[in-house]
Amino acid sequence: MFKIITVVGARPQIIKAAALSRAIKNHYSGKINEIIVHTGQHYDENMSQVFFDELGIPSPDINLSVGSGSHGKQTATMIEGIEKVILDEKPNAIVVYGDTNSTLAAGVAASKIHIPVVHIEAGLRSYNKKMPEEVNRIMCDHVSSLLFSPTKTGVENLLKEGFKQEAAGNYTMDNPGVFHCGDVMYDNSIHFSEMSAQESTVLADNKLIEGEYILSTIHRNDNTDTPERITGIFEALQAISKENNVEIVLPLHPRTAKILAQNLPAELYLSIQSNPNIKLIPPVSFLDMIALEKNSKMVITDSGGVQKEAFFFNKACIILRPETEWVELVSCGSATIVGWSKDKIIEAYNRYSNDSSLRFPPVFGDGKAAEFICDMMLKHLS
Ligand code: UD1
Ligand code: UDP
């Protein structure tokens, strides 16, 4: 039996891991044995456990309970814990997702003891190394043996860094295999969409009317921790909600919830709190999030995953960042980059409110990325 250790830690990784665990359960149960290690990077019930309960992911076999901390402390503690698990379990490969500190830690731990790293969501680049995620994803890509990119742009980014798409079999860290395979998040959005429609009551719970509210999420450290940026964003949301009498629902990441009172001017903070059109709510489950995305008028976010899900559900997206890794969304016009500028956010909202000609071409695969990844792991690493 081919044995993998999947390392997850942050909310989006747990969601992404659901696609692979589902593929293994449905098609590879006699061939792949998956052990799930949770680093504990995210630990609140609504940032972690809710997804295991709701998405049918097996409970983590091991939880390292690392918790929050500085980049160095958090990553180092994870490396130590993951190394021990690898030495105990002796897997054929380590599977990691995306670009968080949990991804980097697993990449470092596994590569140093010569266990092949399988990086799902490889090749994404913002070309901004001040983002902790950019450093994490570059370093992880460069110690991986199999790199699965969700987009053609991701593959092209890797080729620019010296990877070879046509490298022949026997893949190792020194001769890595690069594959364009579609997006496991797209697999999940298709799979859970119907379930969300049947089970989620989030619209009714929050008295939201289909097609008439904006969904917004904000959690990038650059935005939350810089008073000027978080102020620009909330001034824009306040203005949009008041001038258009439109509701904005914000499931707040704990990082944002903790820092809002501190980093917004007191007057703005109070007026946000007393604005009935702005609904600050705790993080929601994935089924609820799909319901909020599918039924929204528009999405305003700095999240990587939420940008893409907006696209999957044919919604315009205003990106609260100076750049994006998901350049396909912007090049086809259905998403726009505005950073944290109040004026640009408002301008983008007005433009998209009056635009019924948006395009959402199918650039994220066929909903079977996870099956492809399982096939390639078995073919090249077992
Ligand atoms: C991390 C990832 C980011 C990803 C995001 C997904 C890194 C460097 N960043 O950012 O790429 O987009 O996850 O959500 O890995 N906190 C809680 N409860 C929790 C988790 C976090 O209260 O369950 C608070 C803590 O105050 C913590 C802060 O949020 O210090 C930040 O958490 P952390 O995991 O360090 O980074 P994220 O901003 O979540
Ligand atoms: N998400 C969720 N509940 C929320 C906010 C986000 O289930 O309250 C999901 C969202 O649908 C997407 C993923 O979490 O699948 C994105 O995670 P996040 O925005 O935290 O991180 P990023 O994608 O930016 O790394």
PDB file of N, CA, C and O in Angstrom, residues 53-125:
ATOM      1  N   ASP A  53     -15.887  18.026  10.306  1.00  0.00           N
ATOM      2  CA  ASP A  53     -17.237  17.505  10.568  1.00  0.00           C
ATOM      3  C   ASP A  53     -18.098  17.558   9.318  1.00  0.00           C
ATOM      4  O   ASP A  53     -18.821  16.629   8.993  1.00  0.00           O
ATOM      5  N   GLU A  54     -18.007  18.679   8.607  1.00  0.00           N
ATOM      6  CA  GLU A  54     -18.955  18.956   7.537  1.00  0.00           C
ATOM      7  C   GLU A  54     -18.551  18.335   6.203  1.00  0.00           C
ATOM      8  O   GLU A  54     -19.410  17.947   5.402  1.00  0.00           O
ATOM      9  N   LEU A  55     -17.250  18.238   5.952  1.00  0.00           N
ATOM     10  CA  LEU A  55     -16.787  17.858   4.607  1.00  0.00           C
ATOM     11  C   LEU A  55     -16.376  16.395   4.506  1.00  0.00           C
ATOM     12  O   LEU A  55     -15.852  15.961   3.486  1.00  0.00           O
ATOM     13  N   GLY A  56     -16.580  15.644   5.583  1.00  0.00           N
ATOM     14  CA  GLY A  56     -16.303  14.204   5.541  1.00  0.00           C
ATOM     15  C   GLY A  56     -14.822  13.882   5.456  1.00  0.00           C
ATOM     16  O   GLY A  56     -14.430  12.852   4.904  1.00  0.00           O
ATOM     17  N   ILE A  57     -13.992  14.755   6.009  1.00  0.00           N
ATOM     18  CA  ILE A  57     -12.543  14.478   6.014  1.00  0.00           C
ATOM     19  C   ILE A  57     -12.272  13.627   7.255  1.00  0.00           C
ATOM     20  O   ILE A  57     -12.775  13.944   8.340  1.00  0.00           O
ATOM     21  N   PRO A  58     -11.465  12.545   7.094  1.00  0.00           N
ATOM     22  CA  PRO A  58     -11.165  11.769   8.302  1.00  0.00           C
ATOM     23  C   PRO A  58     -10.504  12.662   9.357  1.00  0.00           C
ATOM     24  O   PRO A  58      -9.749  13.573   9.006  1.00  0.00           O
ATOM     25  N   SER A  59     -10.782  12.421  10.634  1.00  0.00           N
ATOM     26  CA  SER A  59     -10.157  13.229  11.694  1.00  0.00           C
ATOM     27  C   SER A  59      -8.649  13.099  11.594  1.00  0.00           C
ATOM     28  O   SER A  59      -8.139  12.047  11.209  1.00  0.00           O
ATOM     29  N   PRO A  60      -7.920  14.143  11.964  1.00  0.00           N
ATOM     30  CA  PRO A  60      -6.461  14.037  11.896  1.00  0.00           C
ATOM     31  C   PRO A  60      -5.968  12.874  12.758  1.00  0.00           C
ATOM     32  O   PRO A  60      -6.458  12.666  13.869  1.00  0.00           O
ATOM     33  N   ASP A  61      -5.038  12.092  12.225  1.00  0.00           N
ATOM     34  CA  ASP A  61      -4.444  11.015  13.019  1.00  0.00           C
ATOM     35  C   ASP A  61      -3.558  11.607  14.102  1.00  0.00           C
ATOM     36  O   ASP A  61      -3.426  11.056  15.186  1.00  0.00           O
ATOM     37  N   ILE A  62      -2.949  12.748  13.763  1.00  0.00           N
ATOM     38  CA  ILE A  62      -2.032  13.401  14.715  1.00  0.00           C
ATOM     39  C   ILE A  62      -2.295  14.895  14.673  1.00  0.00           C
ATOM     40  O   ILE A  62      -2.416  15.472  13.599  1.00  0.00           O
ATOM     41  N   ASN A  63      -2.405  15.523  15.849  1.00  0.00           N
ATOM     42  CA  ASN A  63      -2.508  16.987  15.905  1.00  0.00           C
ATOM     43  C   ASN A  63      -1.326  17.520  16.707  1.00  0.00           C
ATOM     44  O   ASN A  63      -1.174  17.177  17.880  1.00  0.00           O
ATOM     45  N   LEU A  64      -0.505  18.319  16.056  1.00  0.00           N
ATOM     46  CA  LEU A  64       0.707  18.818  16.719  1.00  0.00           C
ATOM     47  C   LEU A  64       0.404  20.002  17.641  1.00  0.00           C
ATOM     48  O   LEU A  64       1.281  20.423  18.400  1.00  0.00           O
ATOM     49  N   SER A  65      -0.803  20.552  17.547  1.00  0.00           N
ATOM     50  CA  SER A  65      -1.263  21.646  18.435  1.00  0.00           C
ATOM     51  C   SER A  65      -0.243  22.775  18.574  1.00  0.00           C
ATOM     52  O   SER A  65       0.014  23.255  19.671  1.00  0.00           O
ATOM     53  N   VAL A  66       0.322  23.189  17.458  1.00  0.00           N
ATOM     54  CA  VAL A  66       1.366  24.215  17.502  1.00  0.00           C
ATOM     55  C   VAL A  66       0.784  25.594  17.839  1.00  0.00           C
ATOM     56  O   VAL A  66       1.398  26.375  18.556  1.00  0.00           O
ATOM     57  N   GLY A  67      -0.378  25.908  17.321  1.00  0.00           N
ATOM     58  CA  GLY A  67      -1.035  27.179  17.639  1.00  0.00           C
ATOM     59  C   GLY A  67      -0.370  28.379  16.984  1.00  0.00           C
ATOM     60  O   GLY A  67       0.428  28.234  16.063  1.00  0.00           O
ATOM     61  N   SER A  68      -0.737  29.575  17.477  1.00  0.00           N
ATOM     62  CA  SER A  68      -0.241  30.817  16.869  1.00  0.00           C
ATOM     63  C   SER A  68       1.134  31.165  17.416  1.00  0.00           C
ATOM     64  O   SER A  68       1.534  30.678  18.466  1.00  0.00           O
ATOM     65  N   GLY A  69       1.841  32.033  16.682  1.00  0.00           N
ATOM     66  CA  GLY A  69       3.153  32.494  17.144  1.00  0.00           C
ATOM     67  C   GLY A  69       3.847  33.253  16.042  1.00  0.00           C
ATOM     68  O   GLY A  69       3.303  33.406  14.949  1.00  0.00           O
ATOM     69  N   SER A  70       5.054  33.711  16.315  1.00  0.00           N
ATOM     70  CA  SER A  70       5.821  34.395  15.265  1.00  0.00           C
ATOM     71  C   SER A  70       6.121  33.385  14.164  1.00  0.00           C
ATOM     72  O   SER A  70       6.053  32.167  14.384  1.00  0.00           O
ATOM     73  N   HIS A  71       6.482  33.873  12.987  1.00  0.00           N
ATOM     74  CA  HIS A  71       6.767  32.954  11.869  1.00  0.00           C
ATOM     75  C   HIS A  71       7.842  31.942  12.271  1.00  0.00           C
ATOM     76  O   HIS A  71       7.707  30.744  12.034  1.00  0.00           O
ATOM     77  N   GLY A  72       8.930  32.445  12.877  1.00  0.00           N
ATOM     78  CA  GLY A  72      10.046  31.562  13.212  1.00  0.00           C
ATOM     79  C   GLY A  72       9.655  30.505  14.217  1.00  0.00           C
ATOM     80  O   GLY A  72       9.900  29.304  14.025  1.00  0.00           O
ATOM     81  N   LYS A  73       8.990  30.947  15.288  1.00  0.00           N
ATOM     82  CA  LYS A  73       8.648  29.997  16.354  1.00  0.00           C
ATOM     83  C   LYS A  73       7.629  28.979  15.851  1.00  0.00           C
ATOM     84  O   LYS A  73       7.768  27.773  16.051  1.00  0.00           O
ATOM     85  N   GLN A  74       6.605  29.487  15.169  1.00  0.00           N
ATOM     86  CA  GLN A  74       5.540  28.598  14.698  1.00  0.00           C
ATOM     87  C   GLN A  74       6.102  27.566  13.711  1.00  0.00           C
ATOM     88  O   GLN A  74       5.863  26.365  13.824  1.00  0.00           O
ATOM     89  N   THR A  75       6.894  28.051  12.746  1.00  0.00           N
ATOM     90  CA  THR A  75       7.411  27.142  11.706  1.00  0.00           C
ATOM     91  C   THR A  75       8.392  26.144  12.314  1.00  0.00           C
ATOM     92  O   THR A  75       8.362  24.950  11.986  1.00  0.00           O
ATOM     93  N   ALA A  76       9.248  26.615  13.208  1.00  0.00           N
ATOM     94  CA  ALA A  76      10.247  25.717  13.801  1.00  0.00           C
ATOM     95  C   ALA A  76       9.577  24.605  14.615  1.00  0.00           C
ATOM     96  O   ALA A  76       9.965  23.432  14.525  1.00  0.00           O
ATOM     97  N   THR A  77       8.550  24.979  15.367  1.00  0.00           N
ATOM     98  CA  THR A  77       7.867  23.958  16.188  1.00  0.00           C
ATOM     99  C   THR A  77       7.183  22.932  15.289  1.00  0.00           C
ATOM    100  O   THR A  77       7.176  21.731  15.576  1.00  0.00           O
ATOM    101  N   MET A  78       6.643  23.433  14.177  1.00  0.00           N
ATOM    102  CA  MET A  78       6.010  22.487  13.234  1.00  0.00           C
ATOM    103  C   MET A  78       7.051  21.546  12.621  1.00  0.00           C
ATOM    104  O   MET A  78       6.811  20.350  12.494  1.00  0.00           O
ATOM    105  N   ILE A  79       8.196  22.098  12.224  1.00  0.00           N
ATOM    106  CA  ILE A  79       9.230  21.260  11.580  1.00  0.00           C
ATOM    107  C   ILE A  79       9.620  20.124  12.525  1.00  0.00           C
ATOM    108  O   ILE A  79       9.689  18.952  12.134  1.00  0.00           O
ATOM    109  N   GLU A  80       9.824  20.472  13.774  1.00  0.00           N
ATOM    110  CA  GLU A  80      10.246  19.474  14.757  1.00  0.00           C
ATOM    111  C   GLU A  80       9.189  18.371  14.887  1.00  0.00           C
ATOM    112  O   GLU A  80       9.494  17.178  14.862  1.00  0.00           O
ATOM    113  N   GLY A  81       7.932  18.798  14.979  1.00  0.00           N
ATOM    114  CA  GLY A  81       6.851  17.818  15.151  1.00  0.00           C
ATOM    115  C   GLY A  81       6.659  16.944  13.913  1.00  0.00           C
ATOM    116  O   GLY A  81       6.484  15.724  14.008  1.00  0.00           O
ATOM    117  N   ILE A  82       6.703  17.575  12.751  1.00  0.00           N
ATOM    118  CA  ILE A  82       6.470  16.812  11.503  1.00  0.00           C
ATOM    119  C   ILE A  82       7.618  15.829  11.267  1.00  0.00           C
ATOM    120  O   ILE A  82       7.407  14.691  10.857  1.00  0.00           O
ATOM    121  N   GLU A  83       8.826  16.260  11.554  1.00  0.00           N
ATOM    122  CA  GLU A  83       9.981  15.362  11.369  1.00  0.00           C
ATOM    123  C   GLU A  83       9.798  14.078  12.182  1.00  0.00           C
ATOM    124  O   GLU A  83      10.023  12.966  11.693  1.00  0.00           O
ATOM    125  N   LYS A  84       9.340  14.238  13.400  1.00  0.00           N
ATOM    126  CA  LYS A  84       9.172  13.055  14.261  1.00  0.00           C
ATOM    127  C   LYS A  84       8.103  12.114  13.681  1.00  0.00           C
ATOM    128  O   LYS A  84       8.283  10.893  13.625  1.00  0.00           O
ATOM    129  N   VAL A  85       7.008  12.708  13.208  1.00  0.00           N
ATOM    130  CA  VAL A  85       5.947  11.871  12.633  1.00  0.00           C
ATOM    131  C   VAL A  85       6.467  11.117  11.403  1.00  0.00           C
ATOM    132  O   VAL A  85       6.196   9.933  11.218  1.00  0.00           O
ATOM    133  N   ILE A  86       7.238  11.813  10.576  1.00  0.00           N
ATOM    134  CA  ILE A  86       7.759  11.162   9.357  1.00  0.00           C
ATOM    135  C   ILE A  86       8.676   9.990   9.744  1.00  0.00           C
ATOM    136  O   ILE A  86       8.583   8.901   9.174  1.00  0.00           O
ATOM    137  N   LEU A  87       9.528  10.229  10.720  1.00  0.00           N
ATOM    138  CA  LEU A  87      10.457   9.157  11.120  1.00  0.00           C
ATOM    139  C   LEU A  87       9.685   7.966  11.689  1.00  0.00           C
ATOM    140  O   LEU A  87      10.024   6.808  11.428  1.00  0.00           O
ATOM    141  N   ASP A  88       8.606   8.244  12.422  1.00  0.00           N
ATOM    142  CA  ASP A  88       7.797   7.151  12.994  1.00  0.00           C
ATOM    143  C   ASP A  88       7.008   6.409  11.916  1.00  0.00           C
ATOM    144  O   ASP A  88       6.911   5.191  11.924  1.00  0.00           O
ATOM    145  N   GLU A  89       6.432   7.166  10.988  1.00  0.00           N
ATOM    146  CA  GLU A  89       5.469   6.574  10.042  1.00  0.00           C
ATOM    147  C   GLU A  89       6.100   6.063   8.746  1.00  0.00           C
ATOM    148  O   GLU A  89       5.489   5.274   8.027  1.00  0.00           O
ATOM    149  N   LYS A  90       7.256   6.578   8.401  1.00  0.00           N
ATOM    150  CA  LYS A  90       7.975   6.171   7.169  1.00  0.00           C
ATOM    151  C   LYS A  90       7.063   6.144   5.926  1.00  0.00           C
ATOM    152  O   LYS A  90       6.877   5.098   5.297  1.00  0.00           O
ATOM    153  N   PRO A  91       6.504   7.302   5.573  1.00  0.00           N
ATOM    154  CA  PRO A  91       5.603   7.330   4.408  1.00  0.00           C
ATOM    155  C   PRO A  91       6.374   7.288   3.085  1.00  0.00           C
ATOM    156  O   PRO A  91       7.587   7.544   3.071  1.00  0.00           O
ATOM    157  N   ASN A  92       5.655   7.000   1.996  1.00  0.00           N
ATOM    158  CA  ASN A  92       6.261   7.082   0.658  1.00  0.00           C
ATOM    159  C   ASN A  92       6.337   8.537   0.188  1.00  0.00           C
ATOM    160  O   ASN A  92       7.164   8.861  -0.662  1.00  0.00           O
ATOM    161  N   ALA A  93       5.446   9.391   0.691  1.00  0.00           N
ATOM    162  CA  ALA A  93       5.443  10.800   0.253  1.00  0.00           C
ATOM    163  C   ALA A  93       4.704  11.655   1.285  1.00  0.00           C
ATOM    164  O   ALA A  93       3.900  11.148   2.068  1.00  0.00           O
ATOM    165  N   ILE A  94       5.002  12.962   1.228  1.00  0.00           N
ATOM    166  CA  ILE A  94       4.290  13.949   2.051  1.00  0.00           C
ATOM    167  C   ILE A  94       3.492  14.829   1.098  1.00  0.00           C
ATOM    168  O   ILE A  94       4.050  15.325   0.105  1.00  0.00           O
ATOM    169  N   VAL A  95       2.221  15.030   1.396  1.00  0.00           N
ATOM    170  CA  VAL A  95       1.377  15.883   0.546  1.00  0.00           C
ATOM    171  C   VAL A  95       1.114  17.206   1.273  1.00  0.00           C
ATOM    172  O   VAL A  95       0.689  17.202   2.437  1.00  0.00           O
ATOM    173  N   VAL A  96       1.398  18.320   0.583  1.00  0.00           N
ATOM    174  CA  VAL A  96       1.160  19.636   1.189  1.00  0.00           C
ATOM    175  C   VAL A  96       0.372  20.530   0.228  1.00  0.00           C
ATOM    176  O   VAL A  96       0.403  20.325  -0.990  1.00  0.00           O
ATOM    177  N   TYR A  97      -0.296  21.505   0.795  1.00  0.00           N
ATOM    178  CA  TYR A  97      -1.163  22.401   0.011  1.00  0.00           C
ATOM    179  C   TYR A  97      -0.743  23.853   0.178  1.00  0.00           C
ATOM    180  O   TYR A  97      -0.508  24.318   1.306  1.00  0.00           O
ATOM    181  N   GLY A  98      -0.699  24.573  -0.919  1.00  0.00           N
ATOM    182  CA  GLY A  98      -0.665  26.037  -0.875  1.00  0.00           C
ATOM    183  C   GLY A  98       0.621  26.632  -0.360  1.00  0.00           C
ATOM    184  O   GLY A  98       1.717  26.228  -0.783  1.00  0.00           O
ATOM    185  N   ASP A  99       0.492  27.549   0.589  1.00  0.00           N
ATOM    186  CA  ASP A  99       1.607  28.465   0.865  1.00  0.00           C
ATOM    187  C   ASP A  99       1.666  28.948   2.307  1.00  0.00           C
ATOM    188  O   ASP A  99       2.143  30.036   2.579  1.00  0.00           O
ATOM    189  N   THR A 100       1.158  28.175   3.227  1.00  0.00           N
ATOM    190  CA  THR A 100       1.166  28.651   4.619  1.00  0.00           C
ATOM    191  C   THR A 100       2.441  28.187   5.332  1.00  0.00           C
ATOM    192  O   THR A 100       3.236  27.413   4.794  1.00  0.00           O
ATOM    193  N   ASN A 101       2.576  28.615   6.575  1.00  0.00           N
ATOM    194  CA  ASN A 101       3.730  28.156   7.351  1.00  0.00           C
ATOM    195  C   ASN A 101       3.692  26.640   7.528  1.00  0.00           C
ATOM    196  O   ASN A 101       4.743  25.999   7.617  1.00  0.00           O
ATOM    197  N   SER A 102       2.509  26.051   7.571  1.00  0.00           N
ATOM    198  CA  SER A 102       2.405  24.587   7.671  1.00  0.00           C
ATOM    199  C   SER A 102       2.975  23.926   6.415  1.00  0.00           C
ATOM    200  O   SER A 102       3.612  22.865   6.488  1.00  0.00           O
ATOM    201  N   THR A 103       2.741  24.540   5.250  1.00  0.00           N
ATOM    202  CA  THR A 103       3.274  24.013   3.981  1.00  0.00           C
ATOM    203  C   THR A 103       4.800  24.029   4.009  1.00  0.00           C
ATOM    204  O   THR A 103       5.463  23.045   3.676  1.00  0.00           O
ATOM    205  N   LEU A 104       5.342  25.175   4.404  1.00  0.00           N
ATOM    206  CA  LEU A 104       6.802  25.324   4.426  1.00  0.00           C
ATOM    207  C   LEU A 104       7.422  24.321   5.404  1.00  0.00           C
ATOM    208  O   LEU A 104       8.407  23.643   5.080  1.00  0.00           O
ATOM    209  N   ALA A 105       6.830  24.239   6.591  1.00  0.00           N
ATOM    210  CA  ALA A 105       7.395  23.356   7.625  1.00  0.00           C
ATOM    211  C   ALA A 105       7.444  21.913   7.129  1.00  0.00           C
ATOM    212  O   ALA A 105       8.454  21.220   7.294  1.00  0.00           O
ATOM    213  N   ALA A 106       6.372  21.459   6.496  1.00  0.00           N
ATOM    214  CA  ALA A 106       6.335  20.070   6.020  1.00  0.00           C
ATOM    215  C   ALA A 106       7.348  19.881   4.898  1.00  0.00           C
ATOM    216  O   ALA A 106       8.024  18.844   4.821  1.00  0.00           O
ATOM    217  N   GLY A 107       7.491  20.875   4.033  1.00  0.00           N
ATOM    218  CA  GLY A 107       8.455  20.785   2.931  1.00  0.00           C
ATOM    219  C   GLY A 107       9.877  20.668   3.464  1.00  0.00           C
ATOM    220  O   GLY A 107      10.668  19.829   2.995  1.00  0.00           O
ATOM    221  N   VAL A 108      10.195  21.477   4.460  1.00  0.00           N
ATOM    222  CA  VAL A 108      11.549  21.441   5.032  1.00  0.00           C
ATOM    223  C   VAL A 108      11.781  20.104   5.733  1.00  0.00           C
ATOM    224  O   VAL A 108      12.782  19.416   5.501  1.00  0.00           O
ATOM    225  N   ALA A 109      10.827  19.716   6.589  1.00  0.00           N
ATOM    226  CA  ALA A 109      11.019  18.484   7.375  1.00  0.00           C
ATOM    227  C   ALA A 109      11.190  17.276   6.457  1.00  0.00           C
ATOM    228  O   ALA A 109      12.113  16.469   6.639  1.00  0.00           O
ATOM    229  N   ALA A 110      10.336  17.140   5.454  1.00  0.00           N
ATOM    230  CA  ALA A 110      10.363  15.942   4.600  1.00  0.00           C
ATOM    231  C   ALA A 110      11.595  15.929   3.700  1.00  0.00           C
ATOM    232  O   ALA A 110      12.274  14.899   3.563  1.00  0.00           O
ATOM    233  N   SER A 111      11.910  17.083   3.110  1.00  0.00           N
ATOM    234  CA  SER A 111      13.022  17.082   2.145  1.00  0.00           C
ATOM    235  C   SER A 111      14.347  16.781   2.836  1.00  0.00           C
ATOM    236  O   SER A 111      15.207  16.106   2.268  1.00  0.00           O
ATOM    237  N   LYS A 112      14.507  17.228   4.072  1.00  0.00           N
ATOM    238  CA  LYS A 112      15.783  16.988   4.775  1.00  0.00           C
ATOM    239  C   LYS A 112      16.003  15.514   5.098  1.00  0.00           C
ATOM    240  O   LYS A 112      17.121  15.085   5.320  1.00  0.00           O
ATOM    241  N   ILE A 113      14.890  14.761   5.178  1.00  0.00           N
ATOM    242  CA  ILE A 113      15.089  13.326   5.409  1.00  0.00           C
ATOM    243  C   ILE A 113      14.682  12.522   4.166  1.00  0.00           C
ATOM    244  O   ILE A 113      14.377  11.334   4.236  1.00  0.00           O
ATOM    245  N   HIS A 114      14.695  13.226   3.025  1.00  0.00           N
ATOM    246  CA  HIS A 114      14.601  12.598   1.707  1.00  0.00           C
ATOM    247  C   HIS A 114      13.298  11.853   1.458  1.00  0.00           C
ATOM    248  O   HIS A 114      13.273  10.813   0.805  1.00  0.00           O
ATOM    249  N   ILE A 115      12.212  12.409   1.999  1.00  0.00           N
ATOM    250  CA  ILE A 115      10.890  11.872   1.670  1.00  0.00           C
ATOM    251  C   ILE A 115      10.306  12.787   0.590  1.00  0.00           C
ATOM    252  O   ILE A 115      10.272  14.008   0.764  1.00  0.00           O
ATOM    253  N   PRO A 116       9.840  12.214  -0.538  1.00  0.00           N
ATOM    254  CA  PRO A 116       9.332  13.078  -1.622  1.00  0.00           C
ATOM    255  C   PRO A 116       8.177  13.975  -1.166  1.00  0.00           C
ATOM    256  O   PRO A 116       7.265  13.513  -0.468  1.00  0.00           O
ATOM    257  N   VAL A 117       8.258  15.228  -1.571  1.00  0.00           N
ATOM    258  CA  VAL A 117       7.198  16.192  -1.258  1.00  0.00           C
ATOM    259  C   VAL A 117       6.307  16.349  -2.488  1.00  0.00           C
ATOM    260  O   VAL A 117       6.798  16.543  -3.602  1.00  0.00           O
ATOM    261  N   VAL A 118       4.997  16.249  -2.274  1.00  0.00           N
ATOM    262  CA  VAL A 118       4.017  16.460  -3.340  1.00  0.00           C
ATOM    263  C   VAL A 118       3.337  17.794  -3.036  1.00  0.00           C
ATOM    264  O   VAL A 118       2.647  17.923  -2.022  1.00  0.00           O
ATOM    265  N   HIS A 119       3.565  18.789  -3.886  1.00  0.00           N
ATOM    266  CA  HIS A 119       3.019  20.126  -3.609  1.00  0.00           C
ATOM    267  C   HIS A 119       1.809  20.388  -4.500  1.00  0.00           C
ATOM    268  O   HIS A 119       1.933  20.483  -5.723  1.00  0.00           O
ATOM    269  N   ILE A 120       0.664  20.485  -3.852  1.00  0.00           N
ATOM    270  CA  ILE A 120      -0.579  20.784  -4.571  1.00  0.00           C
ATOM    271  C   ILE A 120      -0.824  22.293  -4.479  1.00  0.00           C
ATOM    272  O   ILE A 120      -0.801  22.849  -3.391  1.00  0.00           O
ATOM    273  N   GLU A 121      -1.047  22.909  -5.612  1.00  0.00           N
ATOM    274  CA  GLU A 121      -1.139  24.367  -5.771  1.00  0.00           C
ATOM    275  C   GLU A 121       0.266  24.950  -5.946  1.00  0.00           C
ATOM    276  O   GLU A 121       0.589  26.025  -5.451  1.00  0.00           O
ATOM    277  N   ALA A 122       1.088  24.211  -6.685  1.00  0.00           N
ATOM    278  CA  ALA A 122       2.458  24.663  -6.948  1.00  0.00           C
ATOM    279  C   ALA A 122       2.465  25.747  -8.034  1.00  0.00           C
ATOM    280  O   ALA A 122       1.520  25.866  -8.817  1.00  0.00           O
ATOM    281  N   GLY A 123       3.530  26.522  -8.060  1.00  0.00           N
ATOM    282  CA  GLY A 123       3.772  27.451  -9.177  1.00  0.00           C
ATOM    283  C   GLY A 123       3.080  28.794  -9.073  1.00  0.00           C
ATOM    284  O   GLY A 123       3.329  29.677  -9.891  1.00  0.00           O
ATOM    285  N   LEU A 124       2.216  28.968  -8.081  1.00  0.00           N
ATOM    286  CA  LEU A 124       1.528  30.259  -7.955  1.00  0.00           C
ATOM    287  C   LEU A 124       2.538  31.305  -7.488  1.00  0.00           C
ATOM    288  O   LEU A 124       3.346  31.016  -6.619  1.00  0.00           O
ATOM    289  N   ARG A 125       2.491  32.463  -8.063  1.00  0.00           N
ATOM    290  CA  ARG A 125       3.418  33.527  -7.664  1.00  0.00           C
ATOM    291  C   ARG A 125       2.710  34.870  -7.646  1.00  0.00           C
ATOM    292  O   ARG A 125       1.940  35.186  -8.564  1.00  0.00           O
TER     293      ARG A 125
END
